[in-house]
Coordinates of N, CA, C and O in Angstrom, one line a residue:
F1 N 1.2 15.0 2.4 CA 1.1 13.9 1.5 C 2.1 14.0 0.4 O 2.8 13.1 0.0
I2 N 2.0 15.2 -0.3 CA 2.9 15.4 -1.5 C 4.4 15.5 -1.1 O 5.2 15.2 -1.9
N3 N 4.6 15.8 0.2 CA 6.0 15.9 0.7 C 6.8 14.6 0.5 O 7.9 14.6 0.0
K4 N 6.1 13.5 1.0 CA 6.8 12.2 0.9 C 7.1 11.8 -0.5 O 8.1 11.3 -0.8
H5 N 6.1 12.1 -1.4 CA 6.3 11.7 -2.8 C 7.3 12.6 -3.5 O 8.1 12.1 -4.3
A6 N 7.4 13.8 -3.1 CA 8.4 14.7 -3.7 C 9.8 14.3 -3.2 O 10.8 14.3 -4.0
Y7 N 10.0 13.8 -2.0 CA 11.3 13.3 -1.5 C 11.7 12.1 -2.3 O 12.8 11.9 -2.6
I8 N 10.7 11.2 -2.6 CA 11.0 10.0 -3.4 C 11.5 10.4 -4.8 O 12.5 9.8 -5.3
I9 N 10.8 11.3 -5.4 CA 11.2 11.7 -6.8 C 12.6 12.4 -6.7 O 13.4 12.2 -7.6
T10 N 12.8 13.2 -5.7 CA 14.2 13.8 -5.5 C 15.2 12.7 -5.4 O 16.3 12.8 -6.0
A11 N 15.0 11.6 -4.7 CA 15.9 10.6 -4.6 C 16.1 9.8 -5.9 O 17.2 9.4 -6.2
I12 N 15.1 9.6 -6.6 CA 15.2 8.9 -7.9 C 15.9 9.7 -9.0 O 16.8 9.2 -9.6
Y13 N 15.4 10.9 -9.2 CA 15.9 11.7 -10.4 C 16.9 12.8 -10.0 O 17.4 13.4 -10.9
S14 N 17.1 13.1 -8.7 CA 17.9 14.2 -8.3 C 17.5 15.6 -8.8 O 18.3 16.4 -9.1
Y15 N 16.1 15.8 -8.8 CA 15.6 17.1 -9.1 C 15.5 17.9 -7.9 O 15.4 17.4 -6.8
P16 N 15.4 19.3 -8.1 CA 15.1 20.1 -6.9 C 13.7 19.8 -6.3 O 12.9 19.2 -7.0
F17 N 13.4 20.2 -5.1 CA 12.2 19.9 -4.4 C 11.0 20.3 -5.1 O 10.0 19.5 -5.3
C18 N 10.9 21.6 -5.6 CA 9.7 22.0 -6.2 C 9.4 21.3 -7.6 O 8.3 21.0 -7.8
K19 N 10.4 21.1 -8.3 CA 10.3 20.3 -9.6 C 9.9 18.9 -9.2 O 9.0 18.3 -9.9
S20 N 10.4 18.3 -8.2 CA 10.0 16.9 -7.8 C 8.6 16.9 -7.3 O 7.9 15.9 -7.6
T21 N 8.1 17.9 -6.7 CA 6.7 18.0 -6.3 C 5.8 17.9 -7.4 O 4.8 17.2 -7.5
R22 N 6.1 18.7 -8.5 CA 5.3 18.8 -9.7 C 5.3 17.4 -10.4 O 4.3 16.9 -10.8
K23 N 6.5 16.8 -10.5 CA 6.7 15.5 -11.2 C 6.0 14.4 -10.4 O 5.3 13.6 -11.0
A24 N 6.0 14.5 -9.1 CA 5.4 13.5 -8.2 C 3.8 13.6 -8.4 O 3.2 12.6 -8.5
F25 N 3.3 14.8 -8.5 CA 1.9 15.0 -8.7 C 1.4 14.4 -10.0 O 0.5 13.6 -10.0
W26 N 2.2 14.7 -11.0 CA 1.7 14.2 -12.4 C 2.0 12.6 -12.5 O 1.2 11.9 -13.1
L27 N 3.0 12.1 -11.8 CA 3.2 10.7 -11.8 C 2.1 10.0 -11.1 O 1.6 8.9 -11.5
L28 N 1.7 10.6 -10.0 CA 0.5 10.0 -9.3 C -0.7 10.0 -10.1 O -1.5 9.1 -10.1
L29 N -0.9 11.1 -10.8 CA -2.1 11.3 -11.6 C -2.2 10.3 -12.8 O -3.2 9.8 -13.1
R30 N -1.0 10.1 -13.4 CA -1.0 9.2 -14.5 C -1.2 7.7 -14.1 O -1.6 6.9 -14.9
N31 N -0.8 7.4 -12.9 CA -0.9 6.0 -12.4 C -1.8 5.9 -11.2 O -1.5 5.1 -10.3
I32 N -2.9 6.6 -11.2 CA -3.8 6.6 -10.0 C -4.3 5.3 -9.6 O -4.4 5.0 -8.4
L33 N -4.7 4.5 -10.5 CA -5.3 3.2 -10.2 C -4.2 2.3 -9.5 O -4.5 1.6 -8.5
R34 N -3.1 2.2 -10.1 CA -2.0 1.4 -9.5 C -1.6 1.8 -8.2 O -1.4 1.1 -7.2
V35 N -1.4 3.2 -8.0 CA -1.0 3.7 -6.7 C -2.1 3.5 -5.7 O -1.8 3.1 -4.5
S36 N -3.3 3.7 -6.0 CA -4.4 3.5 -5.1 C -4.5 2.1 -4.6 O -4.8 1.8 -3.5
A37 N -4.4 1.2 -5.6 CA -4.4 -0.3 -5.2 C -3.3 -0.7 -4.3 O -3.6 -1.4 -3.3
V38 N -2.1 -0.2 -4.6 CA -1.0 -0.6 -3.7 C -1.1 0.1 -2.3 O -0.8 -0.5 -1.3
N39 N -1.6 1.4 -2.3 CA -1.7 2.1 -1.1 C -2.8 1.4 -0.2 O -2.7 1.4 1.0
L40 N -3.9 0.9 -0.8 CA -5.0 0.3 -0.1 C -4.4 -1.0 0.6 O -4.7 -1.2 1.8
V41 N -3.7 -1.8 -0.1 CA -3.2 -3.0 0.5 C -2.1 -2.7 1.5 O -2.1 -3.3 2.6
A42 N -1.2 -1.7 1.2 CA -0.2 -1.3 2.2 C -0.8 -0.8 3.5 O -0.3 -1.1 4.6
T43 N -1.8 0.0 3.4 CA -2.4 0.6 4.6 C -3.0 -0.5 5.4 O -2.9 -0.5 6.6
F44 N -3.7 -1.4 4.8 CA -4.3 -2.6 5.5 C -3.2 -3.4 6.3 O -3.3 -3.7 7.4
V45 N -2.1 -3.7 5.6 CA -1.0 -4.4 6.2 C -0.4 -3.7 7.3 O -0.1 -4.2 8.4
L46 N -0.1 -2.4 7.1 CA 0.5 -1.6 8.2 C -0.4 -1.4 9.4 O 0.1 -1.4 10.5
V47 N -1.7 -1.3 9.2 CA -2.6 -1.1 10.4 C -2.6 -2.5 11.1 O -2.6 -2.5 12.4
I48 N -2.7 -3.6 10.4 CA -2.7 -4.9 11.1 C -1.4 -5.1 11.8 O -1.4 -5.6 12.9
G49 N -0.3 -4.7 11.2 CA 1.0 -4.8 11.9 C 1.1 -3.9 13.1 O 1.6 -4.4 14.2
R50 N 0.6 -2.7 13.1 CA 0.6 -1.9 14.3 C -0.2 -2.5 15.4 O 0.3 -2.5 16.6
V51 N -1.4 -2.9 15.1 CA -2.2 -3.5 16.1 C -1.7 -4.8 16.7 O -1.7 -5.0 17.9
F52 N -1.1 -5.7 15.8 CA -0.6 -6.9 16.2 C 0.7 -6.7 17.2 O 0.8 -7.4 18.2
I53 N 1.5 -5.8 16.8 CA 2.7 -5.6 17.6 C 2.4 -5.0 18.9 O 2.9 -5.4 20.0
A54 N 1.4 -4.0 18.9 CA 1.0 -3.4 20.2 C 0.3 -4.4 21.1 O 0.5 -4.5 22.3
A55 N -0.6 -5.3 20.5 CA -1.3 -6.2 21.3 C -0.4 -7.3 21.9 O -0.5 -7.7 23.0
S56 N 0.6 -7.8 21.1 CA 1.5 -8.8 21.6 C 2.4 -8.3 22.6 O 2.7 -9.0 23.6
T57 N 2.9 -7.1 22.5 CA 3.8 -6.5 23.5 C 3.0 -6.2 24.8 O 3.5 -6.5 25.8
T58 N 1.7 -5.8 24.6 CA 0.9 -5.6 25.8 C 0.6 -6.9 26.6 O 0.7 -6.9 27.8
F59 N 0.4 -7.9 25.8 CA 0.2 -9.2 26.4 C 1.4 -9.7 27.1 O 1.3 -10.3 28.3
M60 N 2.6 -9.5 26.5 CA 3.8 -9.9 27.2 C 4.1 -9.1 28.5 O 4.5 -9.6 29.5
C61 N 3.7 -7.8 28.4 CA 3.8 -7.0 29.6 C 2.9 -7.5 30.7 O 3.3 -7.5 31.9
Y62 N 1.7 -7.8 30.3 CA 0.7 -8.3 31.3 C 1.3 -9.6 32.0 O 1.2 -9.8 33.2
L63 N 1.8 -10.5 31.1 CA 2.3 -11.8 31.7 C 3.5 -11.5 32.6 O 3.7 -12.1 33.7
A64 N 4.4 -10.5 32.2 CA 5.5 -10.2 33.1 C 5.1 -9.6 34.4 O 5.7 -9.9 35.4
I65 N 4.1 -8.8 34.4 CA 3.6 -8.2 35.6 C 2.9 -9.2 36.5 O 3.2 -9.3 37.7
I66 N 2.1 -10.1 35.9 CA 1.4 -11.1 36.7 C 2.3 -12.1 37.3 O 2.2 -12.5 38.5
Y67 N 3.2 -12.6 36.5 CA 4.0 -13.8 37.0 C 5.4 -13.4 37.7 O 6.0 -14.3 38.3
T68 N 5.8 -12.2 37.6 CA 7.1 -11.8 38.2 C 6.9 -11.0 39.5 O 7.7 -11.0 40.4
L69 N 5.8 -10.3 39.6 CA 5.6 -9.5 40.8 C 4.7 -10.2 41.8 O 3.9 -11.0 41.4
D70 N 4.9 -9.8 43.0 CA 4.0 -10.4 44.1 C 2.6 -9.7 44.0 O 2.5 -8.5 43.8
N71 N 1.6 -10.5 44.1 CA 0.2 -10.0 44.0 C -0.1 -8.9 45.0 O -0.9 -8.0 44.8
D72 N 0.6 -8.9 46.2 CA 0.3 -7.9 47.2 C 0.9 -6.6 46.8 O 0.5 -5.5 47.2
S73 N 2.0 -6.6 46.0 CA 2.7 -5.4 45.7 C 2.1 -4.6 44.5 O 2.5 -3.5 44.2
I74 N 1.2 -5.3 43.8 CA 0.6 -4.7 42.6 C -0.6 -3.8 43.0 O -1.5 -4.3 43.6
G75 N -0.5 -2.5 42.7 CA -1.6 -1.6 43.1 C -2.7 -1.6 42.0 O -3.8 -1.5 42.3
G76 N -2.3 -1.8 40.8 CA -3.3 -1.9 39.7 C -2.5 -2.3 38.5 O -1.4 -2.0 38.3
I77 N -3.2 -3.0 37.6 CA -2.6 -3.6 36.4 C -3.0 -2.8 35.2 O -2.3 -2.8 34.2
I78 N -4.1 -2.1 35.2 CA -4.6 -1.4 34.0 C -3.7 -0.3 33.6 O -3.4 -0.2 32.4
A79 N -3.2 0.5 34.5 CA -2.4 1.7 34.1 C -1.1 1.3 33.4 O -0.8 1.8 32.3
P80 N -0.3 0.3 34.0 CA 0.9 -0.1 33.3 C 0.7 -0.8 32.0 O 1.4 -0.6 31.0
V81 N -0.3 -1.6 31.9 CA -0.6 -2.3 30.7 C -1.1 -1.3 29.6 O -0.7 -1.4 28.4
F82 N -1.9 -0.4 30.0 CA -2.4 0.7 29.0 C -1.2 1.5 28.5 O -1.1 1.8 27.3
L83 N -0.3 1.9 29.4 CA 0.9 2.7 29.1 C 1.8 1.9 28.1 O 2.3 2.4 27.2
C84 N 1.9 0.6 28.4 CA 2.7 -0.3 27.5 C 2.1 -0.4 26.1 O 2.8 -0.4 25.1
F85 N 0.7 -0.5 26.1 CA 0.1 -0.5 24.8 C 0.3 0.8 24.0 O 0.6 0.7 22.8
L86 N 0.2 1.9 24.7 CA 0.4 3.2 24.0 C 1.8 3.3 23.5 O 2.1 3.7 22.3
L87 N 2.8 3.0 24.3 CA 4.2 3.1 23.9 C 4.5 2.1 22.8 O 5.2 2.5 21.9
S88 N 4.1 0.9 22.9 CA 4.4 -0.1 21.8 C 3.7 0.3 20.5 O 4.2 0.0 19.5
F89 N 2.5 0.8 20.6 CA 1.8 1.3 19.4 C 2.6 2.4 18.7 O 2.7 2.4 17.5
W90 N 3.1 3.3 19.5 CA 3.8 4.4 19.0 C 5.1 4.0 18.3 O 5.5 4.4 17.2
V91 N 5.9 3.1 19.0 CA 7.1 2.5 18.5 C 6.8 1.7 17.2 O 7.6 1.9 16.2
A92 N 5.8 0.9 17.2 CA 5.5 0.1 16.0 C 5.1 1.1 14.9 O 5.4 0.8 13.7
S93 N 4.4 2.2 15.2 CA 4.0 3.1 14.1 C 5.2 3.8 13.5 O 5.3 3.9 12.3
M94 N 6.2 4.1 14.3 CA 7.4 4.7 13.8 C 8.2 3.7 12.9 O 8.7 4.1 11.8
F95 N 8.4 2.5 13.3 CA 9.1 1.5 12.5 C 8.3 1.2 11.2 O 8.9 1.0 10.1
L96 N 7.0 1.0 11.3 CA 6.2 0.7 10.2 C 6.0 1.8 9.2 O 5.8 1.6 8.0
E97 N 6.2 3.0 9.7 CA 6.2 4.2 8.7 C 7.4 4.1 7.8 O 7.3 4.4 6.6
I98 N 8.5 3.7 8.3 CA 9.7 3.5 7.5 C 9.4 2.3 6.5 O 9.8 2.5 5.3
F99 N 8.8 1.3 6.9 CA 8.4 0.2 6.0 C 7.4 0.7 4.9 O 7.6 0.4 3.7
G100 N 6.5 1.5 5.3 CA 5.5 2.1 4.3 C 6.2 3.0 3.3 O 5.9 3.1 2.1
M101 N 7.2 3.8 3.8 CA 8.0 4.6 2.9 C 8.8 3.7 1.9 O 8.9 4.1 0.7
G102 N 9.3 2.6 2.3 CA 9.9 1.7 1.4 C 9.0 1.1 0.4 O 9.3 1.0 -0.8
I103 N 7.7 0.9 0.7 CA 6.7 0.4 -0.2 C 6.5 1.5 -1.3 O 6.4 1.2 -2.5
E104 N 6.3 2.7 -0.8 CA 6.1 3.8 -1.8 C 7.3 4.0 -2.7 O 7.1 4.2 -3.9
T105 N 8.5 3.9 -2.2 CA 9.7 4.1 -3.0 C 9.8 3.0 -4.0 O 10.1 3.3 -5.2
I106 N 9.5 1.8 -3.6 CA 9.6 0.7 -4.6 C 8.6 0.9 -5.7 O 8.8 0.6 -6.9
L107 N 7.4 1.3 -5.3 CA 6.3 1.6 -6.3 C 6.7 2.7 -7.3 O 6.6 2.5 -8.5
Y108 N 7.3 3.7 -6.8 CA 7.7 4.8 -7.6 C 8.9 4.4 -8.5 O 8.9 4.8 -9.7
C109 N 9.8 3.6 -8.0 CA 10.9 3.1 -8.8 C 10.4 2.2 -9.9 O 10.8 2.3 -11.1
F110 N 9.4 1.4 -9.6 CA 8.8 0.6 -10.7 C 8.1 1.4 -11.7 O 8.3 1.1 -12.9
I111 N 7.3 2.4 -11.3 CA 6.7 3.3 -12.3 C 7.7 4.0 -13.1 O 7.5 4.2 -14.4
A112 N 8.7 4.5 -12.5 CA 9.8 5.3 -13.2 C 10.5 4.3 -14.2 O 10.8 4.7 -15.3
D113 N 10.7 3.1 -13.8 CA 11.3 2.1 -14.7 C 10.4 1.9 -15.9 O 10.9 1.8 -17.0
E114 N 9.1 1.8 -15.7 CA 8.2 1.6 -16.8 C 8.2 2.8 -17.8 O 8.1 2.6 -19.0
E115 N 8.3 4.0 -17.2 CA 8.2 5.2 -18.1 C 9.5 5.5 -18.8 O 9.6 6.1 -19.8
M116 N 10.7 5.1 -18.2 CA 12.0 5.5 -18.7 C 12.5 4.5 -19.7 O 13.3 4.9 -20.6
F117 N 12.2 3.2 -19.6 CA 12.8 2.2 -20.4 C 11.8 1.4 -21.3 O 10.7 1.3 -20.9
A118 N 12.3 0.9 -22.4 CA 11.5 0.0 -23.2 C 11.3 -1.3 -22.4 O 12.0 -1.6 -21.4
V119 N 10.4 -2.1 -22.9 CA 10.0 -3.4 -22.2 C 11.2 -4.3 -22.0 O 11.4 -4.8 -20.9
E120 N 12.0 -4.5 -23.0 CA 13.2 -5.4 -22.8 C 14.3 -4.8 -22.0 O 15.2 -5.6 -21.6
E121 N 14.3 -3.5 -21.7 CA 15.4 -2.9 -21.0 C 15.1 -2.6 -19.5 O 15.9 -2.0 -18.8
R122 N 13.9 -3.0 -19.1 CA 13.5 -2.7 -17.7 C 14.2 -3.5 -16.7 O 14.7 -4.6 -16.9
F123 N 14.3 -2.9 -15.5 CA 15.0 -3.5 -14.4 C 14.1 -4.3 -13.4 O 14.5 -5.1 -12.7
A124 N 12.8 -4.1 -13.5 CA 11.8 -4.7 -12.6 C 11.7 -6.2 -13.0 O 11.7 -6.6 -14.1
G125 N 11.7 -7.0 -11.9 CA 11.6 -8.5 -12.1 C 10.2 -8.9 -12.5 O 9.2 -8.2 -12.3
R126 N 10.1 -10.1 -13.0 CA 8.8 -10.6 -13.4 C 7.8 -10.7 -12.3 O 6.6 -10.5 -12.5
E127 N 8.3 -11.1 -11.1 CA 7.4 -11.2 -9.9 C 6.7 -9.9 -9.5 O 5.5 -9.8 -9.2
L128 N 7.5 -8.8 -9.6 CA 7.0 -7.5 -9.2 C 6.0 -7.0 -10.2 O 5.0 -6.5 -9.9
V129 N 6.3 -7.3 -11.5 CA 5.3 -6.9 -12.6 C 4.0 -7.6 -12.4 O 2.9 -7.0 -12.4
G130 N 4.1 -8.9 -12.1 CA 2.9 -9.7 -11.9 C 2.1 -9.3 -10.7 O 0.8 -9.2 -10.7
T131 N 2.8 -9.0 -9.6 CA 2.1 -8.6 -8.4 C 1.4 -7.2 -8.6 O 0.2 -7.1 -8.2
L132 N 2.0 -6.3 -9.2 CA 1.4 -5.0 -9.4 C 0.3 -5.0 -10.4 O -0.7 -4.3 -10.2
N133 N 0.4 -5.8 -11.4 CA -0.7 -6.0 -12.4 C -1.9 -6.7 -11.8 O -3.0 -6.3 -12.0
S134 N -1.7 -7.7 -10.9 CA -2.8 -8.3 -10.3 C -3.4 -7.4 -9.2 O -4.7 -7.4 -9.1
A135 N -2.7 -6.5 -8.6 CA -3.3 -5.6 -7.7 C -4.1 -4.6 -8.4 O -5.2 -4.2 -8.0
Q136 N -3.7 -4.1 -9.6 CA -4.4 -3.2 -10.4 C -5.7 -3.9 -10.9 O -6.8 -3.2 -10.9
I137 N -5.6 -5.1 -11.3 CA -6.8 -5.8 -11.8 C -7.8 -6.0 -10.7 O -9.0 -5.8 -10.9
A138 N -7.4 -6.4 -9.5 CA -8.3 -6.6 -8.4 C -9.0 -5.3 -8.0 O -10.2 -5.2 -7.7
H139 N -8.2 -4.2 -8.0 CA -8.8 -2.9 -7.7 C -9.9 -2.5 -8.8 O -10.9 -2.0 -8.5
T140 N -9.6 -2.8 -10.1 CA -10.5 -2.4 -11.1 C -11.8 -3.3 -11.0 O -12.9 -2.8 -11.2
L141 N -11.6 -4.6 -10.7 CA -12.8 -5.4 -10.5 C -13.6 -5.0 -9.3 O -14.9 -5.0 -9.4
W142 N -13.0 -4.6 -8.2 CA -13.7 -4.1 -7.0 C -14.5 -2.9 -7.4 O -15.6 -2.7 -7.0
K143 N -13.9 -2.0 -8.1 CA -14.5 -0.7 -8.5 C -15.7 -1.0 -9.4 O -16.8 -0.4 -9.3
A144 N -15.5 -1.9 -10.3 CA -16.6 -2.3 -11.3 C -17.8 -2.9 -10.5 O -18.9 -2.6 -10.8
R145 N -17.5 -3.8 -9.6 CA -18.6 -4.4 -8.8 C -19.3 -3.3 -7.9 O -20.5 -3.4 -7.8
K146 N -18.5 -2.4 -7.4 CA -19.1 -1.3 -6.6 C -20.0 -0.5 -7.5 O -21.1 -0.1 -7.0
N147 N -19.6 -0.1 -8.6 CA -20.4 0.7 -9.6 C -21.6 -0.1 -10.0 O -22.7 0.5 -10.2
K148 N -21.5 -1.4 -10.2 CA -22.6 -2.2 -10.7 C -23.7 -2.3 -9.6 O -24.8 -2.3 -9.9
K149 N -23.3 -2.4 -8.3 CA -24.2 -2.4 -7.2 C -24.9 -1.1 -7.1 O -26.1 -1.0 -6.7
N150 N -24.3 0.0 -7.4 CA -24.9 1.3 -7.2 C -25.9 1.7 -8.2 O -26.7 2.6 -8.0
R151 N -25.8 1.1 -9.4 CA -26.8 1.5 -10.5 C -27.6 0.2 -10.8 O -27.1 -0.9 -10.9
A152 N -28.9 0.4 -11.1 CA -29.8 -0.7 -11.4 C -29.7 -0.8 -13.0 O -29.9 0.2 -13.7
P153 N -29.6 -2.0 -13.5 CA -29.6 -2.2 -14.9 C -31.0 -2.0 -15.5 O -32.0 -2.3 -14.9
A154 N -31.0 -1.5 -16.7 CA -32.3 -1.3 -17.4 C -32.9 -2.6 -17.8 O -34.1 -2.8 -17.7
D155 N -32.1 -3.6 -18.2 CA -32.7 -4.9 -18.5 C -31.6 -5.9 -18.2 O -30.4 -5.6 -18.0
G156 N -31.9 -7.2 -18.2 CA -30.9 -8.2 -17.8 C -29.8 -8.4 -18.8 O -28.7 -8.8 -18.4
D157 N -30.0 -8.1 -20.1 CA -29.0 -8.3 -21.1 C -27.9 -7.3 -20.9 O -26.7 -7.6 -21.1
A158 N -28.2 -6.1 -20.5 CA -27.1 -5.1 -20.3 C -26.2 -5.5 -19.1 O -25.0 -5.3 -19.2
A159 N -26.7 -6.0 -18.1 CA -25.9 -6.5 -17.0 C -25.0 -7.6 -17.4 O -23.8 -7.7 -17.0
A160 N -25.5 -8.6 -18.2 CA -24.7 -9.7 -18.6 C -23.6 -9.2 -19.6 O -22.5 -9.7 -19.5
D161 N -23.9 -8.2 -20.4 CA -22.9 -7.7 -21.3 C -21.8 -7.0 -20.5 O -20.6 -7.2 -20.8
N162 N -22.1 -6.3 -19.5 CA -21.2 -5.6 -18.7 C -20.3 -6.6 -18.0 O -19.1 -6.4 -17.9
K163 N -20.8 -7.7 -17.4 CA -20.0 -8.7 -16.8 C -19.1 -9.4 -17.7 O -17.9 -9.6 -17.4
G164 N -19.5 -9.6 -19.0 CA -18.6 -10.2 -19.9 C -17.5 -9.3 -20.3 O -16.4 -9.8 -20.5
S165 N -17.7 -8.0 -20.4 CA -16.7 -7.1 -20.7 C -15.6 -7.0 -19.6 O -14.5 -6.9 -19.9
I166 N -16.1 -7.1 -18.4 CA -15.2 -7.0 -17.2 C -14.3 -8.3 -17.3 O -13.1 -8.2 -17.1
E167 N -14.9 -9.5 -17.5 CA -14.1 -10.7 -17.5 C -13.2 -10.7 -18.7 O -12.0 -11.2 -18.6
A168 N -13.5 -10.1 -19.8 CA -12.6 -10.0 -21.0 C -11.5 -9.1 -20.6 O -10.3 -9.4 -21.0
T169 N -11.7 -8.1 -19.9 CA -10.6 -7.2 -19.5 C -9.7 -7.9 -18.6 O -8.5 -7.7 -18.7
V170 N -10.2 -8.7 -17.7 CA -9.3 -9.4 -16.8 C -8.4 -10.4 -17.5 O -7.3 -10.5 -17.3
V171 N -9.0 -11.1 -18.4 CA -8.3 -12.1 -19.2 C -7.2 -11.5 -20.0 O -6.0 -11.9 -20.0
T172 N -7.5 -10.4 -20.7 CA -6.4 -9.7 -21.5 C -5.4 -9.1 -20.6 O -4.2 -9.0 -21.0
A173 N -5.8 -8.6 -19.5 CA -4.8 -7.8 -18.6 C -3.9 -8.8 -17.9 O -2.8 -8.4 -17.6
T174 N -4.3 -10.0 -17.6 CA -3.4 -11.0 -16.9 C -2.4 -11.6 -17.8 O -1.4 -12.1 -17.3
E175 N -2.7 -11.7 -19.1 CA -1.7 -12.3 -20.0 C -0.7 -11.3 -20.4 O -0.9 -10.2 -21.0
P176 N 0.6 -11.5 -20.1 CA 1.7 -10.6 -20.4 C 2.0 -10.6 -21.9 O 1.8 -11.5 -22.6
A177 N 2.5 -9.4 -22.3 CA 2.9 -9.3 -23.7 C 4.1 -10.1 -23.9 O 4.9 -10.5 -23.0
K178 N 4.4 -10.5 -25.2 CA 5.6 -11.4 -25.5 C 6.9 -10.8 -25.1 O 7.7 -11.5 -24.5
G179 N 7.1 -9.5 -25.2 CA 8.4 -8.9 -24.9 C 8.4 -8.5 -23.4 O 9.5 -8.1 -23.0
Q180 N 7.3 -8.7 -22.7 CA 7.3 -8.2 -21.3 C 8.1 -9.1 -20.3 O 8.6 -8.7 -19.4
I181 N 8.1 -10.4 -20.6 CA 8.7 -11.3 -19.7 C 10.1 -11.6 -20.0 O 10.6 -11.6 -21.0

């Protein structure tokens, strides 16, 4: 796990591997909410992509076998279709792993941009800033709702106050600072 992040830091800063490993660990720790939110969404998209690619390729293989071969010459259809599914899932996993590495690299570059430059000197576009901030807000709200379900409120007023503070956090976090845009 830390290998991939160390390679990204090495590519960004040109540090040696051990120093990059340490820097990657601390960078992850400082931005754990943002990284976990983006990784959650990326993992979901990559799994859906793997399954969709494998299923569509398997379906095309099934159609090719059924409509191109003579039914008398087919000994069984399950083995070739299953082999096609496994092979297409493996190939899709290899290609989507590269896509996932690109997602991680863009996230690290964005975080490095935030830490290295002042607000007006940053290279990140407005759309990327908005997307990552909304992902972090959604993750924070999900976590707050999960924590709220796990504990019972002492009285109704405490629960209402907690809901109001969460909504206030969302409102203030979605409005960008004047120099940010």
